[in-house]
PDB file of C-alpha atoms in Angstrom:
ATOM      1  CA  MET A  27     114.903  12.320  -5.274  1.00 40.00           C
ATOM      2  CA  ILE A  28     113.464  11.734  -1.815  1.00 47.00           C
ATOM      3  CA  THR A  29     112.727  14.827   0.217  1.00 46.00           C
ATOM      4  CA  LYS A  30     112.465  14.930   3.980  1.00 48.00           C
ATOM      5  CA  LYS A  31     109.664  16.788   5.650  1.00 50.00           C
ATOM      6  CA  ARG A  32     108.897  16.609   9.368  1.00 52.00           C
ATOM      7  CA  GLY A  33     110.981  13.470   9.803  1.00 49.00           C
ATOM      8  CA  TYR A  34     109.165  11.467   7.107  1.00 45.00           C
ATOM      9  CA  THR A  35     110.357  10.628   3.655  1.00 52.00           C
ATOM     10  CA  LYS A  36     107.913  10.759   0.770  1.00 60.00           C
ATOM     11  CA  THR A  37     108.085   6.976   0.611  1.00 66.00           C
ATOM     12  CA  ASN A  38     107.157   6.762   4.290  1.00 80.00           C
ATOM     13  CA  LEU A  39     103.923   8.788   4.249  1.00 84.00           C
ATOM     14  CA  LYS A  40     100.987   7.753   6.386  1.00 88.00           C
ATOM     15  CA  LYS A  41      98.068   6.517   4.315  1.00 89.00           C
ATOM     16  CA  VAL A  42      94.328   7.026   4.676  1.00 90.00           C
ATOM     17  CA  LEU A  43      91.460   5.488   2.696  1.00 90.00           C
ATOM     18  CA  PHE A  44      88.219   7.369   2.020  1.00 89.00           C
ATOM     19  CA  LEU A  45      85.060   5.647   0.812  1.00 87.00           C
ATOM     20  CA  SER A  46      82.905   8.371  -0.651  1.00 85.00           C
ATOM     21  CA  TYR A  47      79.815   8.135  -2.815  1.00 82.00           C
ATOM     22  CA  TYR A  48      79.906  11.881  -3.526  1.00 82.00           C
ATOM     23  CA  PHE A  49      83.175  13.034  -5.055  1.00 83.00           C
ATOM     24  CA  PRO A  50      84.176  15.410  -7.875  1.00 83.00           C
ATOM     25  CA  PRO A  51      83.202  15.935 -10.639  1.00 82.00           C
ATOM     26  CA  GLN A  52      79.924  15.696  -8.719  1.00 82.00           C
ATOM     27  CA  GLY A  53      78.998  18.946  -7.056  1.00 81.00           C
ATOM     28  CA  GLY A  54      77.026  19.942  -4.024  1.00 82.00           C
ATOM     29  CA  PRO A  55      77.641  20.102  -0.288  1.00 83.00           C
ATOM     30  CA  ALA A  56      78.258  16.373   0.228  1.00 81.00           C
ATOM     31  CA  VAL A  57      81.416  16.535  -1.906  1.00 86.00           C
ATOM     32  CA  GLN A  58      83.151  19.192   0.173  1.00 86.00           C
ATOM     33  CA  ARG A  59      84.250  17.220   3.255  1.00 87.00           C
ATOM     34  CA  THR A  60      86.163  14.502   1.417  1.00 87.00           C
ATOM     35  CA  LEU A  61      87.538  16.960  -1.126  1.00 90.00           C
ATOM     36  CA  LYS A  62      88.937  19.335   1.495  1.00 89.00           C
ATOM     37  CA  PHE A  63      90.431  16.463   3.503  1.00 88.00           C
ATOM     38  CA  ILE A  64      92.365  15.106   0.545  1.00 90.00           C
ATOM     39  CA  LYS A  65      93.358  18.624  -0.523  1.00 90.00           C
ATOM     40  CA  TYR A  66      95.109  19.478   2.755  1.00 90.00           C
ATOM     41  CA  LEU A  67      96.267  16.094   4.083  1.00 88.00           C
ATOM     42  CA  PRO A  68      99.501  15.980   1.999  1.00 88.00           C
ATOM     43  CA  SER A  69     100.817  18.995   3.913  1.00 88.00           C
ATOM     44  CA  PHE A  70     100.535  16.869   7.086  1.00 90.00           C
ATOM     45  CA  ASP A  71     102.395  13.882   5.578  1.00 89.00           C
ATOM     46  CA  TRP A  72      99.337  11.855   4.628  1.00 90.00           C
ATOM     47  CA  GLN A  73      98.668  10.219   1.286  1.00 90.00           C
ATOM     48  CA  SER A  74      94.999   9.744   0.537  1.00 91.00           C
ATOM     49  CA  PHE A  75      93.245   7.035  -1.438  1.00 91.00           C
ATOM     50  CA  VAL A  76      89.611   7.492  -2.462  1.00 90.00           C
ATOM     51  CA  ILE A  77      87.187   4.814  -3.599  1.00 89.00           C
ATOM     52  CA  THR A  78      84.160   6.394  -5.216  1.00 86.00           C
ATOM     53  CA  VAL A  79      81.535   5.741  -7.882  1.00 83.00           C
ATOM     54  CA  ASP A  80      81.895   6.249 -11.600  1.00 83.00           C
ATOM     55  CA  GLU A  81      81.812   9.822 -12.916  1.00 77.00           C
ATOM     56  CA  LYS A  82      78.496   9.151 -14.717  1.00 73.00           C
ATOM     57  CA  ILE A  83      76.609   8.936 -11.390  1.00 68.00           C
ATOM     58  CA  GLY A  84      75.190  12.139  -9.929  1.00 66.00           C
ATOM     59  CA  HIS A  85      72.923  14.920 -11.030  1.00 70.00           C
ATOM     60  CA  ILE A  86      74.994  17.964 -10.057  1.00 75.00           C
ATOM     61  CA  LYS A  87      78.308  18.362 -11.873  1.00 76.00           C
ATOM     62  CA  ASP A  88      81.027  20.850 -10.974  1.00 75.00           C
ATOM     63  CA  ILE A  89      84.164  20.235 -13.016  1.00 75.00           C
ATOM     64  CA  SER A  90      86.047  23.026 -11.208  1.00 76.00           C
ATOM     65  CA  LEU A  91      86.155  20.924  -8.022  1.00 81.00           C
ATOM     66  CA  SER A  92      88.307  18.331  -9.786  1.00 78.00           C
ATOM     67  CA  LYS A  93      91.115  20.907  -9.990  1.00 81.00           C
ATOM     68  CA  GLU A  94      91.438  20.856  -6.174  1.00 80.00           C
ATOM     69  CA  ILE A  95      92.459  17.183  -6.097  1.00 83.00           C
ATOM     70  CA  GLN A  96      96.156  16.802  -5.305  1.00 76.00           C
ATOM     71  CA  ASP A  97      98.375  14.755  -7.604  1.00 80.00           C
ATOM     72  CA  SER A  98      99.486  12.636  -4.658  1.00 80.00           C
ATOM     73  CA  SER A  99      95.914  11.406  -4.093  1.00 84.00           C
ATOM     74  CA  LYS A 100      94.914   8.163  -5.761  1.00 89.00           C
ATOM     75  CA  ILE A 101      91.303   7.971  -6.950  1.00 88.00           C
ATOM     76  CA  PHE A 102      89.671   4.627  -7.745  1.00 90.00           C
ATOM     77  CA  ARG A 103      86.277   4.694  -9.443  1.00 87.00           C
ATOM     78  CA  ILE A 104      83.955   1.716  -9.424  1.00 84.00           C
ATOM     79  CA  GLU A 105      80.842   1.063 -11.452  1.00 81.00           C
ATOM     80  CA  SER A 106      77.677   1.673  -9.481  1.00 74.00           C
ATOM     81  CA  LYS A 107      73.949   1.906  -9.934  1.00 71.00           C
ATOM     82  CA  ASN A 108      71.969   4.914  -8.793  1.00 67.00           C
ATOM     83  CA  PHE A 109      69.567   3.708  -6.099  1.00 66.00           C
ATOM     84  CA  SER A 110      68.146   7.079  -5.065  1.00 66.00           C
ATOM     85  CA  PHE A 111      64.765   6.077  -6.525  1.00 64.00           C
ATOM     86  CA  LEU A 112      64.628   3.212  -3.983  1.00 66.00           C
ATOM     87  CA  TRP A 113      64.916   5.643  -1.061  1.00 67.00           C
ATOM     88  CA  LYS A 114      62.038   7.703  -2.520  1.00 69.00           C
ATOM     89  CA  ILE A 115      59.855   4.592  -2.747  1.00 71.00           C
ATOM     90  CA  ILE A 116      60.580   3.725   0.892  1.00 68.00           C
ATOM     91  CA  CYS A 117      59.688   7.273   1.970  1.00 69.00           C
ATOM     92  CA  TYR A 118      56.397   7.247   0.069  1.00 70.00           C
ATOM     93  CA  LEU A 119      55.455   3.839   1.432  1.00 69.00           C
ATOM     94  CA  ALA A 120      56.284   4.878   4.969  1.00 68.00           C
ATOM     95  CA  PHE A 121      54.200   8.028   4.609  1.00 66.00           C
ATOM     96  CA  PHE A 122      51.126   6.340   3.148  1.00 66.00           C
ATOM     97  CA  VAL A 123      51.288   3.147   5.180  1.00 62.00           C
ATOM     98  CA  GLY A 124      52.296   4.963   8.357  1.00 60.00           C
ATOM     99  CA  ILE A 125      55.474   3.077   9.108  1.00 57.00           C
ATOM    100  CA  ASP A 126      57.429   5.788  10.902  1.00 57.00           C
ATOM    101  CA  SER A 127      60.249   3.476  11.915  1.00 56.00           C
ATOM    102  CA  LEU A 128      61.501   3.266   8.320  1.00 52.00           C
ATOM    103  CA  ILE A 129      62.424   6.941   8.111  1.00 54.00           C
ATOM    104  CA  PRO A 130      64.821   8.636  10.526  1.00 58.00           C
ATOM    105  CA  GLU A 131      63.560  11.816  12.196  1.00 58.00           C
ATOM    106  CA  LYS A 132      66.242  13.965  10.555  1.00 54.00           C
ATOM    107  CA  PHE A 133      67.781  13.404   7.147  1.00 49.00           C
TER     108      PHE A 133
END
């Protein structure tokens, strides 16, 4: 059954791709923007695709956020390494060596 909504058929939805490192079941503020976009886009005739990292990555977990993901959204998880320790090393080096150009003024 194909339903019409605002002149589009379900097979003729517009598509959008999100690349997001932070995505449920990870928690925290960085997850919210992508999550809310893909939650409400289907009501505006958009189908969302998300490419994100494996569920094992991330320190903060909030399983309840996964319930907000629409069934029409397609989530693709890829294997990734956690490189947050590398950013910490760069910050320490910049602080002790005095290389201010390595660190942006605002994080």
